[in-house]
GROMACS .gro file of C-alpha atoms in nm:
model
  325
    1MET     CA    1   0.441   5.017   2.406
    2LYS     CA    2   0.654   4.900   2.699
    3LYS     CA    3   0.397   4.631   2.773
    4HIS     CA    4   0.411   4.513   2.415
    5LEU     CA    5   0.793   4.496   2.408
    6LEU     CA    6   0.795   4.312   2.739
    7ALA     CA    7   0.548   4.056   2.604
    8ILE     CA    8   0.764   3.996   2.297
    9ALA     CA    9   1.074   3.954   2.513
   10ILE     CA   10   0.897   3.707   2.742
   11SER     CA   11   0.765   3.512   2.442
   12LEU     CA   12   1.113   3.487   2.289
   13THR     CA   13   1.270   3.381   2.618
   14LEU     CA   14   1.009   3.114   2.701
   15THR     CA   15   1.016   2.968   2.353
   16ALA     CA   16   1.395   2.960   2.325
   17CYS     CA   17   1.433   2.802   2.670
   18ALA     CA   18   1.183   2.529   2.584
   19GLN     CA   19   1.370   2.404   2.279
   20SER     CA   20   1.483   2.048   2.276
   21PRO     CA   21   1.864   1.997   2.270
   22ASP     CA   22   1.849   1.900   1.905
   23GLU     CA   23   1.649   2.208   1.813
   24GLN     CA   24   1.875   2.483   1.943
   25THR     CA   25   2.000   2.554   1.591
   26LEU     CA   26   1.752   2.500   1.311
   27PRO     CA   27   1.877   2.419   0.962
   28ASP     CA   28   1.888   2.704   0.719
   29THR     CA   29   1.602   2.632   0.480
   30THR     CA   30   1.580   2.968   0.309
   31ASN     CA   31   1.719   2.858  -0.026
   32ILE     CA   32   1.596   2.502  -0.037
   33GLU     CA   33   1.323   2.445  -0.289
   34GLN     CA   34   1.021   2.259  -0.156
   35PRO     CA   35   0.940   1.970  -0.389
   36GLY     CA   36   0.639   1.872  -0.188
   37SER     CA   37   0.510   1.933   0.159
   38LEU     CA   38   0.188   2.014   0.328
   39ALA     CA   39  -0.053   2.271   0.197
   40GLU     CA   40   0.009   2.614   0.340
   41GLN     CA   41  -0.256   2.770   0.554
   42GLY     CA   42  -0.462   3.012   0.349
   43ALA     CA   43  -0.583   3.353   0.433
   44VAL     CA   44  -0.945   3.430   0.479
   45ASP     CA   45  -1.169   3.620   0.244
   46LEU     CA   46  -1.434   3.549  -0.019
   47ASP     CA   47  -1.264   3.285  -0.231
   48ALA     CA   48  -1.077   3.026  -0.022
   49VAL     CA   49  -1.100   2.833   0.301
   50ASP     CA   50  -0.787   2.766   0.501
   51THR     CA   51  -0.774   2.451   0.707
   52ASP     CA   52  -0.526   2.244   0.898
   53VAL     CA   53  -0.458   1.879   0.882
   54VAL     CA   54  -0.442   1.850   1.250
   55ASP     CA   55  -0.671   1.691   1.498
   56PRO     CA   56  -1.000   1.606   1.331
   57GLY     CA   57  -1.135   1.600   1.681
   58ALA     CA   58  -1.055   1.963   1.733
   59VAL     CA   59  -1.293   2.242   1.653
   60ALA     CA   60  -1.016   2.482   1.560
   61THR     CA   61  -0.706   2.367   1.376
   62GLU     CA   62  -0.409   2.517   1.198
   63SER     CA   63  -0.255   2.324   0.918
   64VAL     CA   64  -0.333   2.193   0.570
   65THR     CA   65  -0.586   2.330   0.323
   66ALA     CA   66  -0.847   2.106   0.160
   67PRO     CA   67  -1.190   2.262   0.106
   68ALA     CA   68  -1.483   2.027   0.126
   69ASP     CA   69  -1.763   1.996  -0.125
   70GLY     CA   70  -2.029   2.259  -0.080
   71ILE     CA   71  -1.808   2.488   0.122
   72ASP     CA   72  -1.759   2.824  -0.040
   73GLU     CA   73  -1.399   2.927   0.003
   74PHE     CA   74  -1.311   3.262   0.148
   75GLY     CA   75  -0.943   3.342   0.101
   76ASP     CA   76  -0.729   3.404  -0.204
   77TYR     CA   77  -0.376   3.276  -0.178
   78ASP     CA   78  -0.062   3.429  -0.317
   79ASP     CA   79   0.071   3.239  -0.616
   80GLU     CA   80   0.365   3.112  -0.411
   81TYR     CA   81   0.126   2.948  -0.165
   82ASP     CA   82  -0.149   2.848  -0.405
   83GLU     CA   83  -0.027   2.496  -0.482
   84ASP     CA   84  -0.100   2.199  -0.260
   85LEU     CA   85   0.221   2.048  -0.133
   86ALA     CA   86   0.252   1.669  -0.121
   87ALA     CA   87   0.336   1.552   0.231
   88VAL     CA   88   0.639   1.339   0.300
   89LEU     CA   89   0.532   1.218   0.645
   90GLU     CA   90   0.723   0.947   0.825
   91GLU     CA   91   0.688   0.780   1.162
   92VAL     CA   92   0.909   0.890   1.449
   93GLU     CA   93   1.249   0.721   1.430
   94GLN     CA   94   1.307   0.488   1.720
   95GLY     CA   95   1.580   0.576   1.966
   96GLY     CA   96   1.795   0.881   2.022
   97GLY     CA   97   1.503   1.116   2.062
   98GLU     CA   98   1.525   1.214   1.695
   99TYR     CA   99   1.224   1.278   1.474
  100SER     CA  100   1.182   1.236   1.101
  101VAL     CA  101   1.036   1.585   1.049
  102PRO     CA  102   1.269   1.871   1.152
  103GLY     CA  103   1.138   2.074   1.442
  104VAL     CA  104   0.930   1.800   1.609
  105TYR     CA  105   0.974   1.787   1.987
  106ASP     CA  106   0.711   1.578   2.163
  107PRO     CA  107   0.822   1.520   2.524
  108PHE     CA  108   0.462   1.470   2.642
  109GLU     CA  109   0.364   1.210   2.384
  110GLY     CA  110   0.179   0.990   2.632
  111PHE     CA  111  -0.045   1.274   2.746
  112ASN     CA  112  -0.084   1.404   2.392
  113ARG     CA  113  -0.193   1.064   2.262
  114ALA     CA  114  -0.454   1.041   2.535
  115MET     CA  115  -0.588   1.383   2.434
  116TRP     CA  116  -0.578   1.280   2.067
  117ASN     CA  117  -0.786   0.970   2.143
  118LEU     CA  118  -1.035   1.182   2.337
  119ASN     CA  119  -1.067   1.423   2.046
  120TYR     CA  120  -1.067   1.165   1.768
  121ASP     CA  121  -1.296   0.905   1.927
  122TYR     CA  122  -1.542   1.122   2.119
  123LEU     CA  123  -1.527   1.501   2.093
  124ASP     CA  124  -1.499   1.518   1.716
  125PRO     CA  125  -1.759   1.261   1.598
  126TYR     CA  126  -2.017   1.360   1.860
  127LEU     CA  127  -1.954   1.733   1.897
  128ALA     CA  128  -1.719   1.920   1.663
  129ARG     CA  129  -1.804   1.747   1.335
  130PRO     CA  130  -2.186   1.750   1.353
  131ILE     CA  131  -2.200   2.108   1.485
  132SER     CA  132  -1.960   2.232   1.216
  133LEU     CA  133  -2.143   2.059   0.933
  134ALA     CA  134  -2.479   2.181   1.059
  135TYR     CA  135  -2.348   2.538   1.068
  136VAL     CA  136  -2.211   2.513   0.714
  137ASP     CA  137  -2.516   2.334   0.572
  138TYR     CA  138  -2.793   2.541   0.728
  139THR     CA  139  -2.651   2.891   0.768
  140PRO     CA  140  -2.735   3.113   0.467
  141SER     CA  141  -2.423   3.162   0.258
  142PHE     CA  142  -2.440   3.542   0.268
  143ILE     CA  143  -2.438   3.533   0.650
  144ARG     CA  144  -2.142   3.295   0.659
  145THR     CA  145  -1.956   3.507   0.407
  146GLY     CA  146  -2.015   3.822   0.609
  147ILE     CA  147  -1.896   3.656   0.930
  148ARG     CA  148  -1.585   3.518   0.761
  149ASN     CA  149  -1.500   3.853   0.607
  150PHE     CA  150  -1.549   4.037   0.935
  151LEU     CA  151  -1.333   3.795   1.135
  152ALA     CA  152  -1.063   3.787   0.867
  153ASN     CA  153  -1.047   4.166   0.870
  154LEU     CA  154  -0.963   4.162   1.242
  155ASP     CA  155  -0.640   3.973   1.168
  156GLU     CA  156  -0.510   4.214   0.904
  157PRO     CA  157  -0.318   4.454   1.137
  158ALA     CA  158  -0.131   4.170   1.311
  159SER     CA  159  -0.048   4.017   0.972
  160MET     CA  160   0.072   4.358   0.853
  161VAL     CA  161   0.314   4.393   1.146
  162ASN     CA  162   0.442   4.036   1.114
  163SER     CA  163   0.493   4.074   0.740
  164ALA     CA  164   0.699   4.386   0.808
  165LEU     CA  165   0.902   4.204   1.074
  166MET     CA  166   0.967   3.928   0.821
  167LEU     CA  167   1.092   4.198   0.581
  168ASN     CA  168   0.809   4.146   0.335
  169GLY     CA  169   0.709   4.505   0.273
  170GLU     CA  170   0.481   4.429  -0.021
  171GLU     CA  171   0.259   4.198   0.182
  172ALA     CA  172   0.260   4.440   0.475
  173VAL     CA  173   0.126   4.715   0.248
  174ARG     CA  174  -0.141   4.485   0.108
  175HIS     CA  175  -0.259   4.389   0.457
  176PHE     CA  176  -0.272   4.757   0.550
  177ASN     CA  177  -0.466   4.855   0.238
  178ARG     CA  178  -0.711   4.570   0.280
  179PHE     CA  179  -0.778   4.664   0.640
  180TRP     CA  180  -0.855   5.030   0.591
  181ILE     CA  181  -1.048   4.977   0.269
  182ASN     CA  182  -1.268   4.698   0.406
  183SER     CA  183  -1.311   4.870   0.743
  184THR     CA  184  -1.412   5.198   0.579
  185PHE     CA  185  -1.608   5.095   0.272
  186GLY     CA  186  -1.691   4.734   0.356
  187LEU     CA  187  -1.904   4.793   0.667
  188LEU     CA  188  -1.624   4.709   0.913
  189GLY     CA  189  -1.512   4.420   0.698
  190LEU     CA  190  -1.846   4.248   0.637
  191ILE     CA  191  -1.796   4.305   0.264
  192ASP     CA  192  -1.461   4.231   0.103
  193ILE     CA  193  -1.430   4.545  -0.108
  194ALA     CA  194  -1.052   4.508  -0.131
  195SER     CA  195  -1.071   4.177  -0.316
  196ALA     CA  196  -1.323   4.329  -0.555
  197ALA     CA  197  -1.063   4.600  -0.616
  198ASP     CA  198  -0.807   4.327  -0.698
  199ILE     CA  199  -0.614   4.366  -0.373
  200ARG     CA  200  -0.575   3.999  -0.297
  201LYS     CA  201  -0.528   3.886   0.059
  202PRO     CA  202  -0.182   3.744   0.131
  203VAL     CA  203  -0.145   3.447   0.360
  204ASP     CA  204  -0.192   3.562   0.718
  205LYS     CA  205   0.133   3.596   0.908
  206GLN     CA  206   0.148   3.522   1.280
  207PHE     CA  207   0.412   3.618   1.532
  208GLY     CA  208   0.496   3.248   1.570
  209ASP     CA  209   0.596   3.251   1.202
  210THR     CA  210   0.813   3.556   1.265
  211LEU     CA  211   0.987   3.384   1.557
  212GLY     CA  212   1.048   3.078   1.340
  213LYS     CA  213   1.197   3.286   1.062
  214TYR     CA  214   1.459   3.418   1.301
  215GLY     CA  215   1.559   3.078   1.434
  216VAL     CA  216   1.331   3.021   1.735
  217ALA     CA  217   1.240   2.651   1.742
  218ASN     CA  218   0.886   2.521   1.776
  219GLY     CA  219   0.937   2.406   2.132
  220PRO     CA  220   0.727   2.132   2.295
  221TYR     CA  221   0.424   2.001   2.110
  222PHE     CA  222   0.091   1.982   2.292
  223MET     CA  223  -0.246   1.832   2.206
  224PHE     CA  224  -0.544   1.988   2.384
  225PRO     CA  225  -0.904   1.870   2.408
  226VAL     CA  226  -1.123   2.037   2.142
  227TYR     CA  227  -0.859   2.301   2.063
  228GLY     CA  228  -0.619   2.059   1.899
  229PRO     CA  229  -0.241   2.090   1.848
  230LEU     CA  230  -0.020   2.376   1.961
  231THR     CA  231   0.350   2.438   2.014
  232LEU     CA  232   0.503   2.670   2.269
  233ARG     CA  233   0.623   2.902   1.993
  234GLU     CA  234   0.276   2.930   1.841
  235GLY     CA  235   0.116   2.985   2.180
  236ALA     CA  236   0.358   3.269   2.258
  237GLY     CA  237   0.302   3.411   1.909
  238ASP     CA  238  -0.076   3.406   1.948
  239PHE     CA  239  -0.042   3.598   2.274
  240VAL     CA  240   0.164   3.871   2.107
  241ASP     CA  241  -0.072   3.892   1.808
  242GLY     CA  242  -0.357   3.949   2.052
  243LEU     CA  243  -0.190   4.271   2.168
  244TYR     CA  244  -0.267   4.448   1.840
  245LEU     CA  245  -0.584   4.639   1.773
  246PRO     CA  246  -0.855   4.541   1.697
  247LEU     CA  247  -0.787   4.196   1.847
  248SER     CA  248  -0.680   4.352   2.176
  249ALA     CA  249  -1.022   4.521   2.203
  250LEU     CA  250  -1.207   4.187   2.208
  251ASN     CA  251  -1.319   4.054   2.544
  252PHE     CA  252  -1.300   3.686   2.637
  253TRP     CA  253  -1.640   3.591   2.495
  254GLN     CA  254  -1.583   3.780   2.171
  255SER     CA  255  -1.246   3.609   2.124
  256LEU     CA  256  -1.410   3.274   2.198
  257GLY     CA  257  -1.677   3.345   1.938
  258LYS     CA  258  -1.413   3.432   1.678
  259TRP     CA  259  -1.230   3.108   1.749
  260ALA     CA  260  -1.551   2.904   1.736
  261PHE     CA  261  -1.677   3.043   1.403
  262GLU     CA  262  -1.338   3.004   1.238
  263GLY     CA  263  -1.306   2.657   1.387
  264MET     CA  264  -1.640   2.542   1.249
  265GLU     CA  265  -1.541   2.651   0.900
  266ASP     CA  266  -1.205   2.481   0.931
  267ARG     CA  267  -1.348   2.157   1.068
  268ALA     CA  268  -1.614   2.133   0.799
  269ALA     CA  269  -1.348   2.176   0.533
  270LEU     CA  270  -1.151   1.883   0.674
  271VAL     CA  271  -1.414   1.631   0.566
  272LYS     CA  272  -1.222   1.540   0.250
  273GLN     CA  273  -0.911   1.464   0.452
  274GLU     CA  274  -1.075   1.217   0.688
  275ALA     CA  275  -0.999   0.925   0.455
  276ILE     CA  276  -0.630   1.018   0.447
  277LEU     CA  277  -0.620   1.017   0.824
  278LYS     CA  278  -0.794   0.679   0.847
  279ASP     CA  279  -0.547   0.527   0.598
  280SER     CA  280  -0.249   0.644   0.802
  281PRO     CA  281  -0.073   0.370   1.005
  282ASP     CA  282  -0.050   0.611   1.297
  283ALA     CA  283  -0.299   0.898   1.279
  284TYR     CA  284  -0.141   1.074   1.575
  285ILE     CA  285   0.206   1.079   1.414
  286PHE     CA  286   0.057   1.184   1.081
  287THR     CA  287  -0.128   1.475   1.242
  288ARG     CA  288   0.165   1.589   1.454
  289ASP     CA  289   0.416   1.579   1.169
  290ALA     CA  290   0.172   1.752   0.934
  291TYR     CA  291   0.124   2.033   1.185
  292ILE     CA  292   0.498   2.083   1.250
  293GLN     CA  293   0.592   2.060   0.883
  294ASN     CA  294   0.334   2.325   0.802
  295LYS     CA  295   0.474   2.551   1.073
  296ASN     CA  296   0.823   2.501   0.929
  297PHE     CA  297   0.684   2.590   0.588
  298ARG     CA  298   0.529   2.913   0.715
  299ALA     CA  299   0.837   3.017   0.912
  300SER     CA  300   1.068   2.960   0.615
  301GLY     CA  301   0.850   3.166   0.382
  302GLY     CA  302   0.766   2.861   0.173
  303ASN     CA  303   1.092   2.665   0.167
  304VAL     CA  304   1.140   2.368   0.395
  305GLU     CA  305   1.421   2.119   0.418
  306LEU     CA  306   1.285   1.768   0.382
  307PRO     CA  307   1.446   1.479   0.568
  308GLU     CA  308   1.666   1.275   0.339
  309GLN     CA  309   1.537   0.930   0.251
  310GLN     CA  310   1.826   0.687   0.298
  311ASP     CA  311   1.671   0.429   0.068
  312ASP     CA  312   1.339   0.329  -0.078
  313ALA     CA  313   1.293   0.032   0.153
  314TYR     CA  314   1.147   0.243   0.432
  315LEU     CA  315   0.894   0.404   0.198
  316ASP     CA  316   0.795   0.062   0.063
  317ASP     CA  317   0.738  -0.066   0.417
  318PHE     CA  318   0.536   0.245   0.496
  319MET     CA  319   0.312   0.192   0.192
  320ASP     CA  320   0.269  -0.177   0.280
  321GLU     CA  321   0.144  -0.076   0.624
  322ILE     CA  322  -0.113   0.154   0.465
  323ASP     CA  323  -0.234  -0.126   0.237
  324GLU     CA  324  -0.293  -0.350   0.537
  325TYR     CA  325  -0.541  -0.105   0.692
   0.00000   0.00000   0.00000
């Protein structure tokens, strides 16, 4: 217990210290209705696939949902998260270190762009994409479903704790019920008995979301080879989530296998979004802003403050740039 509390304290301290000067106080977005943003990351079970519009060159990503044709989805969403949110993505404003999407802090943009180019031009088209599509196309569906269910079940306890910390008792109870029911009657989670019993899986909650809810900024943004995008807050949150059973019982290779199987599903489901990325004037900016906006969405519980558009001229110029590509 002491180890766990120490880890949380370290995570909070590191993340808070790494905030950019403009991020020390985040805007209160609790009561702002979201007219359109990025699709919220879905939870995993039999009926929906959750994906991220992040680096298409990464095997594992964490942002927007868009299932591809032929991919059986494996996670039901809550009604509040079930609608796709239209993205209002803008390029980084020049000068002053300010960004168009709240919460973006990219002090290592040069390095991150180099990693993005490595992922987008080489690792994704020659490694991540073909392997992911081969797995989805040639693995029997019942095997894929069993693997997805099993891996999703491992995340339920962490989601339960984070839902409770975010003061969402109803979701915490649902995560708890799904875990013990599927673990007991579903062969350790291979079969999603809870969904058959109409206990729908809420969107998974991570400790990074909990930190964001209580005002901890995203911190610096990083782009890693194969892995894709990550912020300091999410990295610290992932570490804390890994302290909960059964995730804490996994060794390095088992954790790597979990990440790889989930990443292949996520990457295969991004196929439909490849055209959107190619049409973007700056794919790196599009991906980064999509990732951060989705993290803001998750931390706010579904309400995000959108940057105000001063006039329509900027949007017209943005659309003209897209038409030129």
